[in-house]
CSV table of C-alpha atoms in Angstrom, one decimal:
chain,number,residue,atom,x,y,z
A,15,UNK,CA,51.6,-9.0,-42.9
A,16,UNK,CA,53.7,-6.1,-44.2
A,17,UNK,CA,55.6,-6.8,-47.4
A,18,UNK,CA,58.9,-5.9,-45.7
A,19,UNK,CA,58.4,-8.8,-43.3
A,20,UNK,CA,58.2,-11.3,-46.3
A,21,UNK,CA,61.3,-10.0,-48.0
A,22,UNK,CA,64.2,-12.4,-48.8
A,23,UNK,CA,67.5,-10.7,-48.2
A,24,UNK,CA,70.5,-12.2,-50.0
A,25,UNK,CA,73.6,-12.4,-47.9
A,26,UNK,CA,77.2,-13.4,-48.8
A,27,UNK,CA,80.1,-14.4,-46.6
A,28,UNK,CA,83.2,-12.5,-47.7
A,29,UNK,CA,86.6,-13.8,-46.9
A,30,UNK,CA,89.8,-11.8,-47.2
A,31,UNK,CA,91.9,-14.8,-47.8
A,32,UNK,CA,91.7,-18.6,-48.7
A,33,UNK,CA,90.5,-20.0,-45.3
A,34,UNK,CA,88.9,-23.2,-44.1
A,35,UNK,CA,86.0,-23.2,-41.6
A,36,UNK,CA,83.3,-25.7,-40.9
A,37,UNK,CA,80.3,-25.6,-43.2
A,38,UNK,CA,77.9,-23.5,-41.1
A,39,UNK,CA,75.7,-21.5,-43.4
A,40,UNK,CA,74.4,-24.1,-45.8
A,41,UNK,CA,71.8,-23.1,-48.4
A,42,UNK,CA,68.7,-22.7,-46.2
A,43,UNK,CA,67.3,-19.2,-45.3
A,44,UNK,CA,68.2,-17.8,-41.9
A,45,UNK,CA,66.7,-15.5,-39.4
A,46,UNK,CA,68.5,-12.4,-38.3
A,47,UNK,CA,69.4,-14.1,-35.0
A,48,UNK,CA,70.9,-17.1,-36.8
A,49,UNK,CA,72.9,-14.8,-39.1
A,50,UNK,CA,74.3,-12.9,-36.1
A,51,UNK,CA,75.4,-16.3,-34.5
A,52,UNK,CA,77.0,-17.3,-37.8
A,53,UNK,CA,79.0,-14.1,-37.9
A,54,UNK,CA,80.3,-14.7,-34.4
A,55,UNK,CA,81.3,-18.3,-35.2
A,56,UNK,CA,83.0,-17.4,-38.4
A,57,UNK,CA,85.0,-14.6,-36.7
A,58,UNK,CA,86.1,-17.0,-34.0
A,59,UNK,CA,87.1,-20.0,-36.2
A,60,UNK,CA,88.4,-18.4,-39.4
A,61,UNK,CA,92.1,-17.5,-39.8
A,62,UNK,CA,91.4,-14.5,-41.9
A,63,UNK,CA,88.8,-11.7,-41.4
A,64,UNK,CA,85.3,-12.6,-42.7
A,65,UNK,CA,82.5,-10.1,-43.3
A,66,UNK,CA,79.0,-10.5,-44.5
A,67,UNK,CA,77.3,-8.5,-47.2
A,68,UNK,CA,73.5,-8.0,-47.5
A,69,UNK,CA,71.5,-6.3,-50.2
A,70,UNK,CA,68.4,-4.3,-49.5
A,71,UNK,CA,66.1,-2.1,-51.6
A,72,UNK,CA,67.4,1.4,-51.8
A,73,UNK,CA,65.3,3.7,-49.5
A,74,UNK,CA,63.4,6.5,-51.2
A,75,UNK,CA,64.8,9.0,-48.8
A,76,UNK,CA,68.5,8.8,-48.0
A,77,UNK,CA,70.7,11.5,-46.6
A,78,UNK,CA,73.7,11.1,-48.9
A,79,UNK,CA,75.5,14.2,-47.5
A,80,UNK,CA,76.8,12.1,-44.6
A,81,UNK,CA,78.7,9.7,-47.0
A,82,UNK,CA,81.6,9.7,-49.3
A,83,UNK,CA,80.6,9.5,-53.0
A,84,UNK,CA,82.7,7.5,-55.5
A,85,UNK,CA,82.0,7.3,-59.2
A,86,UNK,CA,81.6,4.1,-61.2
A,87,UNK,CA,85.2,4.0,-62.2
A,88,UNK,CA,86.5,3.9,-58.6
A,89,UNK,CA,88.0,0.6,-57.4
A,90,UNK,CA,85.3,0.1,-54.7
A,91,UNK,CA,82.5,0.6,-57.3
A,92,UNK,CA,84.2,-1.7,-59.8
A,93,UNK,CA,84.8,-4.4,-57.2
A,94,UNK,CA,81.1,-4.2,-56.2
A,95,UNK,CA,79.8,-4.1,-59.8
A,96,UNK,CA,81.8,-7.2,-60.8
A,97,UNK,CA,80.9,-8.9,-57.6
A,98,UNK,CA,77.2,-8.4,-58.4
A,99,UNK,CA,77.7,-9.5,-62.0
A,100,UNK,CA,79.3,-12.8,-61.0
A,101,UNK,CA,76.8,-13.4,-58.2
A,102,UNK,CA,73.7,-12.9,-60.4
A,103,UNK,CA,75.0,-15.5,-62.9
A,104,UNK,CA,74.6,-18.3,-60.4
A,105,UNK,CA,71.9,-17.1,-58.0
A,106,UNK,CA,68.3,-16.3,-59.0
A,107,UNK,CA,67.8,-14.8,-55.5
A,108,UNK,CA,70.7,-12.4,-56.0
A,109,UNK,CA,69.6,-11.6,-59.6
A,110,UNK,CA,66.1,-10.7,-58.4
A,111,UNK,CA,67.3,-8.5,-55.5
A,112,UNK,CA,69.7,-6.5,-57.7
A,113,UNK,CA,67.6,-6.3,-60.9
A,114,UNK,CA,66.8,-2.6,-60.5
A,115,UNK,CA,70.5,-1.7,-60.2
A,116,UNK,CA,69.7,0.5,-57.2
A,117,UNK,CA,70.3,-1.1,-53.9
A,118,UNK,CA,71.6,-0.5,-50.3
A,119,UNK,CA,74.4,-2.9,-49.5
A,120,UNK,CA,75.2,-3.5,-45.9
A,121,UNK,CA,78.6,-5.0,-45.0
A,122,UNK,CA,79.0,-6.2,-41.5
A,123,UNK,CA,82.4,-6.6,-40.0
A,124,UNK,CA,82.5,-8.8,-36.8
A,125,UNK,CA,83.4,-7.2,-33.5
A,126,UNK,CA,86.6,-9.3,-33.4
A,127,UNK,CA,87.9,-7.7,-36.6
A,128,UNK,CA,86.7,-4.2,-35.6
A,129,UNK,CA,88.7,-4.5,-32.3
A,130,UNK,CA,91.8,-5.3,-34.3
A,131,UNK,CA,91.3,-2.0,-36.2
A,132,UNK,CA,91.4,0.0,-33.0
A,133,UNK,CA,88.8,0.6,-30.3
A,134,UNK,CA,88.3,4.3,-31.1
A,135,UNK,CA,88.0,3.9,-34.9
A,136,UNK,CA,84.2,3.3,-34.7
A,137,UNK,CA,82.0,4.3,-31.8
A,138,UNK,CA,78.6,5.6,-31.2
A,139,UNK,CA,77.9,9.3,-32.0
A,140,UNK,CA,75.0,11.6,-32.3
A,141,UNK,CA,73.7,12.4,-35.7
A,142,UNK,CA,71.3,15.3,-36.6
A,143,UNK,CA,67.8,14.2,-37.5
A,144,UNK,CA,68.5,10.4,-37.3
A,145,UNK,CA,69.8,7.8,-35.0
A,146,UNK,CA,73.1,6.2,-35.9
A,147,UNK,CA,71.6,2.9,-36.9
A,148,UNK,CA,71.1,1.4,-40.3
A,149,UNK,CA,68.7,3.4,-42.5
A,150,UNK,CA,67.5,0.5,-44.6
A,151,UNK,CA,63.8,-0.3,-44.8
A,152,UNK,CA,64.3,-3.7,-43.0
A,153,UNK,CA,66.1,-2.2,-40.1
A,154,UNK,CA,65.0,-0.3,-37.0
A,155,UNK,CA,66.9,3.0,-37.2
A,156,UNK,CA,66.7,3.4,-33.4
A,157,UNK,CA,68.1,0.0,-32.3
A,158,UNK,CA,70.1,-0.9,-35.4
A,159,UNK,CA,68.5,-4.3,-35.5
A,160,UNK,CA,67.0,-6.1,-38.4
A,161,UNK,CA,63.2,-6.0,-38.3
A,162,UNK,CA,61.7,-9.4,-37.3
A,163,UNK,CA,60.4,-11.5,-40.1
A,164,UNK,CA,63.0,-10.8,-42.8
A,165,UNK,CA,64.8,-13.9,-43.9
A,166,UNK,CA,68.4,-14.1,-45.2
A,167,UNK,CA,69.2,-16.3,-48.1
A,168,UNK,CA,72.9,-17.4,-48.2
A,169,UNK,CA,74.5,-16.8,-51.6
A,170,UNK,CA,77.8,-18.5,-51.5
A,171,UNK,CA,78.6,-20.0,-54.8
A,172,UNK,CA,79.4,-16.8,-56.7
A,173,UNK,CA,83.0,-15.9,-57.4
A,174,UNK,CA,83.9,-12.2,-56.8
A,175,UNK,CA,86.0,-11.0,-59.7
A,176,UNK,CA,88.5,-8.2,-58.8
A,177,UNK,CA,88.4,-5.0,-60.7
A,178,UNK,CA,90.7,-5.0,-63.7
A,179,UNK,CA,94.1,-3.7,-62.7
A,180,UNK,CA,93.0,-3.3,-59.1
A,181,UNK,CA,95.5,-4.0,-56.3
A,182,UNK,CA,95.1,-7.4,-54.7
A,183,UNK,CA,92.3,-8.4,-57.0
A,184,UNK,CA,91.9,-11.9,-55.5
A,185,UNK,CA,88.8,-13.7,-56.5
A,186,UNK,CA,87.0,-17.0,-56.2
A,187,UNK,CA,85.5,-19.3,-53.7
A,188,UNK,CA,87.4,-20.8,-50.7
A,189,UNK,CA,88.8,-24.3,-51.0
A,190,UNK,CA,86.4,-27.2,-51.1
A,191,UNK,CA,85.4,-28.5,-47.8
A,192,UNK,CA,85.1,-25.1,-46.3
A,193,UNK,CA,82.0,-23.0,-45.8
A,194,UNK,CA,80.8,-21.1,-48.9
A,195,UNK,CA,83.1,-18.1,-48.6
A,196,UNK,CA,83.6,-15.6,-51.5
A,197,UNK,CA,87.1,-14.3,-51.4
A,198,UNK,CA,86.9,-10.6,-51.9
A,199,UNK,CA,89.7,-8.9,-50.0
A,200,UNK,CA,89.8,-5.7,-52.1
A,201,UNK,CA,86.0,-5.2,-51.7
A,202,UNK,CA,86.2,-5.6,-48.0
A,203,UNK,CA,89.3,-3.5,-47.7
A,204,UNK,CA,87.9,-0.6,-49.7
A,205,UNK,CA,84.5,-0.7,-47.9
A,206,UNK,CA,86.1,-0.7,-44.5
A,207,UNK,CA,88.6,2.1,-45.5
A,208,UNK,CA,85.9,4.4,-46.9
A,209,UNK,CA,83.5,3.7,-44.1
A,210,UNK,CA,86.0,4.4,-41.4
A,211,UNK,CA,87.1,7.6,-43.3
A,212,UNK,CA,83.5,8.7,-43.6
A,213,UNK,CA,83.0,8.1,-39.9
A,214,UNK,CA,86.0,10.1,-38.9
A,215,UNK,CA,84.9,13.0,-41.2
A,216,UNK,CA,81.5,12.9,-39.6
A,217,UNK,CA,83.1,13.4,-36.2
A,218,UNK,CA,85.2,16.2,-37.7
A,219,UNK,CA,82.1,18.0,-38.8
A,220,UNK,CA,80.5,17.7,-35.4
A,221,UNK,CA,83.6,19.0,-33.7
A,222,UNK,CA,83.8,22.0,-36.2
A,223,UNK,CA,80.2,22.9,-35.4
A,224,UNK,CA,80.8,22.9,-31.6
A,225,UNK,CA,84.1,24.8,-31.9
A,226,UNK,CA,82.6,27.5,-34.1
A,227,UNK,CA,79.8,28.1,-31.6
A,228,UNK,CA,82.3,28.1,-28.6
A,229,UNK,CA,84.8,30.5,-30.2
A,230,UNK,CA,82.1,33.0,-31.2
A,231,UNK,CA,81.4,33.3,-27.5
A,232,UNK,CA,85.0,33.3,-26.3
A,233,UNK,CA,86.8,35.6,-28.8
A,234,UNK,CA,90.2,34.1,-27.9
A,235,UNK,CA,92.8,34.7,-30.7
A,236,UNK,CA,95.0,31.8,-29.8
A,237,UNK,CA,92.2,29.3,-29.9
A,238,UNK,CA,91.0,30.8,-33.2
A,239,UNK,CA,94.4,30.2,-34.7
A,240,UNK,CA,94.5,26.6,-33.5
A,241,UNK,CA,91.1,26.1,-35.0
A,242,UNK,CA,92.1,27.7,-38.3
A,243,UNK,CA,95.3,25.6,-38.6
A,244,UNK,CA,93.3,22.4,-38.1
A,245,UNK,CA,90.4,23.4,-40.4
A,246,UNK,CA,93.0,24.2,-43.1
A,247,UNK,CA,94.0,20.6,-43.2
A,248,UNK,CA,90.7,19.4,-44.6
A,249,UNK,CA,91.4,20.3,-48.2
A,250,UNK,CA,94.7,18.3,-48.4
A,251,UNK,CA,93.1,15.3,-46.6
A,252,UNK,CA,90.0,15.4,-48.9
A,253,UNK,CA,92.3,15.5,-52.0
A,254,UNK,CA,94.5,12.7,-50.7
A,255,UNK,CA,91.4,10.6,-49.9
A,256,UNK,CA,90.0,11.0,-53.4
A,257,UNK,CA,93.3,10.1,-55.1
A,258,UNK,CA,94.1,7.1,-52.9
A,259,UNK,CA,90.6,5.7,-53.2
A,260,UNK,CA,91.1,5.9,-56.9
A,261,UNK,CA,94.4,3.9,-56.4
A,262,UNK,CA,96.5,6.9,-57.3
A,263,UNK,CA,99.8,7.8,-55.7
A,264,UNK,CA,100.1,10.5,-53.0
A,265,UNK,CA,102.5,13.3,-54.0
A,266,UNK,CA,104.2,16.1,-52.0
A,267,UNK,CA,102.2,18.7,-54.0
A,268,UNK,CA,99.0,17.7,-52.1
A,269,UNK,CA,100.2,19.4,-49.0
A,270,UNK,CA,99.4,16.3,-46.9
A,271,UNK,CA,102.8,16.6,-45.0
A,272,UNK,CA,102.0,20.1,-43.9
A,273,UNK,CA,98.5,19.0,-42.8
A,274,UNK,CA,100.0,16.1,-40.8
A,275,UNK,CA,102.4,18.5,-39.1
A,276,UNK,CA,99.5,20.8,-38.1
A,277,UNK,CA,97.5,17.9,-36.8
A,278,UNK,CA,100.4,16.4,-34.8
A,279,UNK,CA,101.0,19.9,-33.3
A,280,UNK,CA,97.4,20.0,-32.1
A,281,UNK,CA,97.7,16.5,-30.7
A,282,UNK,CA,100.8,17.6,-28.8
A,283,UNK,CA,98.8,20.5,-27.3
A,284,UNK,CA,96.0,18.0,-26.4
A,285,UNK,CA,98.5,15.8,-24.6
A,286,UNK,CA,99.9,18.7,-22.6
A,287,UNK,CA,96.4,19.9,-21.6
A,288,UNK,CA,95.4,16.4,-20.7
A,289,UNK,CA,98.4,16.0,-18.4
A,290,UNK,CA,97.5,19.3,-16.6
A,291,UNK,CA,93.9,18.2,-16.2
A,292,UNK,CA,94.9,14.8,-14.7
A,293,UNK,CA,97.4,16.5,-12.3
A,294,UNK,CA,94.7,19.0,-11.2
A,295,UNK,CA,92.3,16.2,-10.5
A,296,UNK,CA,94.9,14.2,-8.6
A,297,UNK,CA,95.5,17.2,-6.3
A,298,UNK,CA,91.9,17.5,-5.2
A,299,UNK,CA,91.2,16.1,-1.7
A,300,UNK,CA,89.6,12.6,-1.8
A,301,UNK,CA,86.0,12.5,-0.9
A,302,UNK,CA,85.6,16.2,-0.2
A,303,UNK,CA,83.4,18.7,-2.0
A,304,UNK,CA,85.2,21.1,-4.3
A,305,UNK,CA,84.5,24.8,-4.7
A,306,UNK,CA,83.6,26.0,-8.2
A,307,UNK,CA,86.3,28.7,-8.1
A,308,UNK,CA,89.0,26.1,-7.3
A,309,UNK,CA,87.8,23.9,-10.2
A,310,UNK,CA,87.6,26.8,-12.6
A,311,UNK,CA,91.3,27.6,-12.1
A,312,UNK,CA,92.4,24.4,-13.8
A,313,UNK,CA,89.3,24.0,-16.0
A,314,UNK,CA,88.4,27.5,-17.2
A,315,UNK,CA,84.7,27.9,-17.9
A,316,UNK,CA,83.9,24.4,-16.8
A,317,UNK,CA,80.9,25.8,-14.8
A,318,UNK,CA,79.6,27.8,-17.8
A,319,UNK,CA,77.7,26.9,-21.0
A,320,UNK,CA,80.8,27.4,-23.2
A,321,UNK,CA,84.2,28.1,-21.7
A,322,UNK,CA,87.8,27.6,-22.7
A,323,UNK,CA,87.9,24.1,-21.2
A,324,UNK,CA,85.1,22.9,-23.6
A,325,UNK,CA,86.9,24.6,-26.5
A,326,UNK,CA,90.1,22.6,-25.7
A,327,UNK,CA,88.0,19.4,-25.6
A,328,UNK,CA,86.5,20.1,-29.0
A,329,UNK,CA,89.9,21.1,-30.5
A,330,UNK,CA,91.3,17.7,-29.3
A,331,UNK,CA,88.3,15.9,-30.8
A,332,UNK,CA,88.9,17.7,-34.1
A,333,UNK,CA,92.6,16.8,-34.1
A,334,UNK,CA,91.8,13.2,-33.3
A,335,UNK,CA,89.2,12.9,-36.1
A,336,UNK,CA,91.5,14.4,-38.7
A,337,UNK,CA,94.4,12.2,-37.6
A,338,UNK,CA,92.1,9.1,-37.9
A,339,UNK,CA,91.4,10.0,-41.5
A,340,UNK,CA,95.1,10.4,-42.2
A,341,UNK,CA,95.9,7.1,-40.5
A,342,UNK,CA,93.3,5.3,-42.7
A,343,UNK,CA,94.9,6.8,-45.8
A,344,UNK,CA,98.4,5.6,-44.7
A,345,UNK,CA,97.1,2.2,-43.9
A,346,UNK,CA,95.4,1.8,-47.4
A,347,UNK,CA,98.6,3.0,-49.1
A,348,UNK,CA,100.6,0.5,-47.1
A,349,UNK,CA,98.2,-2.3,-47.9
A,350,UNK,CA,98.1,-1.6,-51.6
A,351,UNK,CA,101.9,-1.8,-51.7
A,352,UNK,CA,101.6,-5.6,-51.0
A,353,UNK,CA,98.6,-6.9,-52.9
A,354,UNK,CA,99.2,-10.5,-51.8
A,355,UNK,CA,98.8,-9.6,-48.2
A,356,UNK,CA,96.3,-6.8,-48.6
A,357,UNK,CA,93.8,-6.8,-45.7
A,358,UNK,CA,96.4,-8.1,-43.1
A,359,UNK,CA,98.7,-5.2,-44.0
A,360,UNK,CA,95.8,-2.7,-43.7
A,361,UNK,CA,94.8,-4.1,-40.3
A,362,UNK,CA,98.3,-4.1,-39.0
A,363,UNK,CA,99.1,-0.6,-40.1
A,364,UNK,CA,95.8,0.8,-38.8
A,365,UNK,CA,96.0,-0.9,-35.5
A,366,UNK,CA,99.6,0.3,-34.8
A,367,UNK,CA,98.9,3.9,-35.6
A,368,UNK,CA,95.5,4.0,-33.8
A,369,UNK,CA,96.8,3.0,-30.4
A,370,UNK,CA,98.0,6.5,-29.5
A,371,UNK,CA,94.7,8.0,-30.6
A,372,UNK,CA,92.7,5.4,-28.6
A,373,UNK,CA,94.7,6.1,-25.5
A,374,UNK,CA,94.4,9.9,-25.8
A,375,UNK,CA,90.6,9.7,-26.4
A,376,UNK,CA,90.1,7.2,-23.6
A,377,UNK,CA,92.2,9.4,-21.2
A,378,UNK,CA,90.2,12.5,-22.0
A,379,UNK,CA,87.0,10.5,-21.4
A,380,UNK,CA,88.4,9.5,-18.1
A,381,UNK,CA,88.9,13.1,-17.1
A,382,UNK,CA,85.3,13.9,-18.0
A,383,UNK,CA,84.0,11.0,-15.9
A,384,UNK,CA,86.1,12.1,-12.9
A,385,UNK,CA,84.9,15.6,-13.2
A,386,UNK,CA,81.3,14.6,-13.5
A,387,UNK,CA,81.6,12.6,-10.3
A,388,UNK,CA,82.8,15.5,-8.2
A,389,UNK,CA,80.7,17.0,-5.4
A,390,UNK,CA,80.5,20.8,-5.5
A,391,UNK,CA,80.9,22.7,-2.2
A,392,UNK,CA,79.0,25.8,-1.2
A,393,UNK,CA,81.2,28.9,-1.9
A,394,UNK,CA,82.8,30.5,1.1
A,395,UNK,CA,81.3,33.9,2.1
A,396,UNK,CA,80.6,36.2,4.9
A,397,UNK,CA,76.8,36.0,4.5
A,398,UNK,CA,75.2,32.8,5.8
A,399,UNK,CA,72.3,33.1,3.3
A,400,UNK,CA,72.8,33.0,-0.4
A,401,UNK,CA,70.8,35.0,-3.0
A,402,UNK,CA,68.5,33.3,-5.5
A,403,UNK,CA,71.0,34.1,-8.2
A,404,UNK,CA,73.9,32.4,-6.4
A,405,UNK,CA,71.8,29.3,-5.7
A,406,UNK,CA,70.8,29.2,-9.4
A,407,UNK,CA,74.4,29.5,-10.5
A,408,UNK,CA,75.6,26.8,-8.2
A,409,UNK,CA,72.8,24.4,-9.3
A,410,UNK,CA,73.4,25.2,-13.0
A,411,UNK,CA,77.1,24.7,-12.6
A,412,UNK,CA,76.6,21.4,-10.8
A,413,UNK,CA,74.2,20.2,-13.6
A,414,UNK,CA,76.7,21.1,-16.4
A,415,UNK,CA,79.6,19.5,-14.6
A,416,UNK,CA,77.7,16.3,-13.8
A,417,UNK,CA,76.7,16.0,-17.5
A,418,UNK,CA,80.3,16.0,-18.6
A,419,UNK,CA,80.5,12.3,-18.3
A,420,UNK,CA,77.5,11.7,-20.5
A,421,UNK,CA,78.6,9.9,-23.6
A,422,UNK,CA,82.2,9.6,-22.5
A,423,UNK,CA,83.5,6.3,-23.7
A,424,UNK,CA,86.3,4.7,-21.6
A,425,UNK,CA,87.5,1.4,-23.1
A,426,UNK,CA,84.1,0.9,-24.7
A,427,UNK,CA,83.0,-2.6,-25.7
A,428,UNK,CA,83.5,-3.2,-29.4
A,429,UNK,CA,80.5,-4.3,-31.4
A,430,UNK,CA,79.9,-5.6,-34.9
A,431,UNK,CA,80.3,-2.7,-37.4
A,432,UNK,CA,78.0,-2.0,-40.3
A,433,UNK,CA,79.0,-0.1,-43.4
A,434,UNK,CA,76.3,0.9,-45.8
A,435,UNK,CA,76.9,1.4,-49.5
A,436,UNK,CA,74.2,3.0,-51.7
A,437,UNK,CA,74.6,2.0,-55.3
A,438,UNK,CA,72.9,3.8,-58.2
A,439,UNK,CA,72.1,2.4,-61.7
A,440,UNK,CA,75.2,3.9,-63.2
A,441,UNK,CA,77.4,2.0,-60.8
A,442,UNK,CA,78.4,4.9,-58.7
A,443,UNK,CA,78.3,4.5,-54.9
A,444,UNK,CA,78.0,6.5,-51.7
A,445,UNK,CA,79.6,5.0,-48.7
A,446,UNK,CA,78.2,6.0,-45.3
A,447,UNK,CA,80.0,6.3,-42.0
A,448,UNK,CA,80.8,2.9,-40.4
A,449,UNK,CA,78.6,2.5,-37.4
A,450,UNK,CA,78.3,0.1,-34.5
A,451,UNK,CA,75.5,-2.4,-34.7
A,452,UNK,CA,73.8,-2.2,-31.3
A,453,UNK,CA,72.5,-5.4,-29.7
């Protein structure tokens, strides 16, 4: 049997408040299926959000460029380091697993909690060179599921000490009579915040790549200006992210206000374009084929490889991704202002501000689905026979239009969310984009 199949994976249940739930975990090792069931029950019964944290060996090859690096002095790194120190004092399993100082920590947030943070915050997305699943050695990177044979050892008696001076540094174990839940609100908050921010930035990078390629073909000055205005927001957002994740205060000098204005302007343009697209689709005759020329009047270039319509889609995706990063920053800042109600404040602020973005993203996806379902008519002409070139153009256009709906997510089902944290010997960490755990 491969060594990986014999591995014992320590797993903690992390509460964001002092909650009481039935004693479900116990001290016996669990299978991956049993752990998944436990997460679901805890999410359903607990009054406050509960996550689980696993520790795996650090893979030899890990693409760190997709994550957000934080040094050992950052709050998240400190919370994690002190959590490890406390845990290893009372658990031999945890001590053995973390002895090298280099590990891949996987925090799993239940679907119920992920849904509270907004449906569009975390969704499936393509990644170059690798599937979007967990990259750890015990997990199938295609399906995102733990490899059969690994066992999970509950580690519930360790108290998680908050970082010195950290906001909301609650610590300890939930009250007697409850399941063994380590209270670690700051650790969960910071992991979710950085993971969601990394996910949004990953989507921004993808949108930038697509827009650059499209604009090179189109040579449209106005679209170039829209792109430049949005791309110019990155510097201010990156600086604000670094400062806030180090628990600093955001100042006017960062230029974040100007960035938010540019993003909101782009979102306004996306709203107007969306309304025009929906109106154009509503005017099409029900159940009748549509000529390409008619469709191209409202959706310029929809029948081409690039086209203005696709550039508008990518600009909207870029604006949404940038806004999601800003919303996460605002939610963290709001939560840190009330340390006694930390995770609840974060969830409330994030959910409220994400609603508009979710609706915009879902509506755009709805337009793409409607377009992909259209039947294309043969173009009107005097000649009863079409040339080979005309036939090829019609077939190519039909194929491109029908593929528009691929990957469009309309009110997608929320799944458990996994956030990976790679920790090095010096205590520094890299937090990877939060990703859905596929069943």
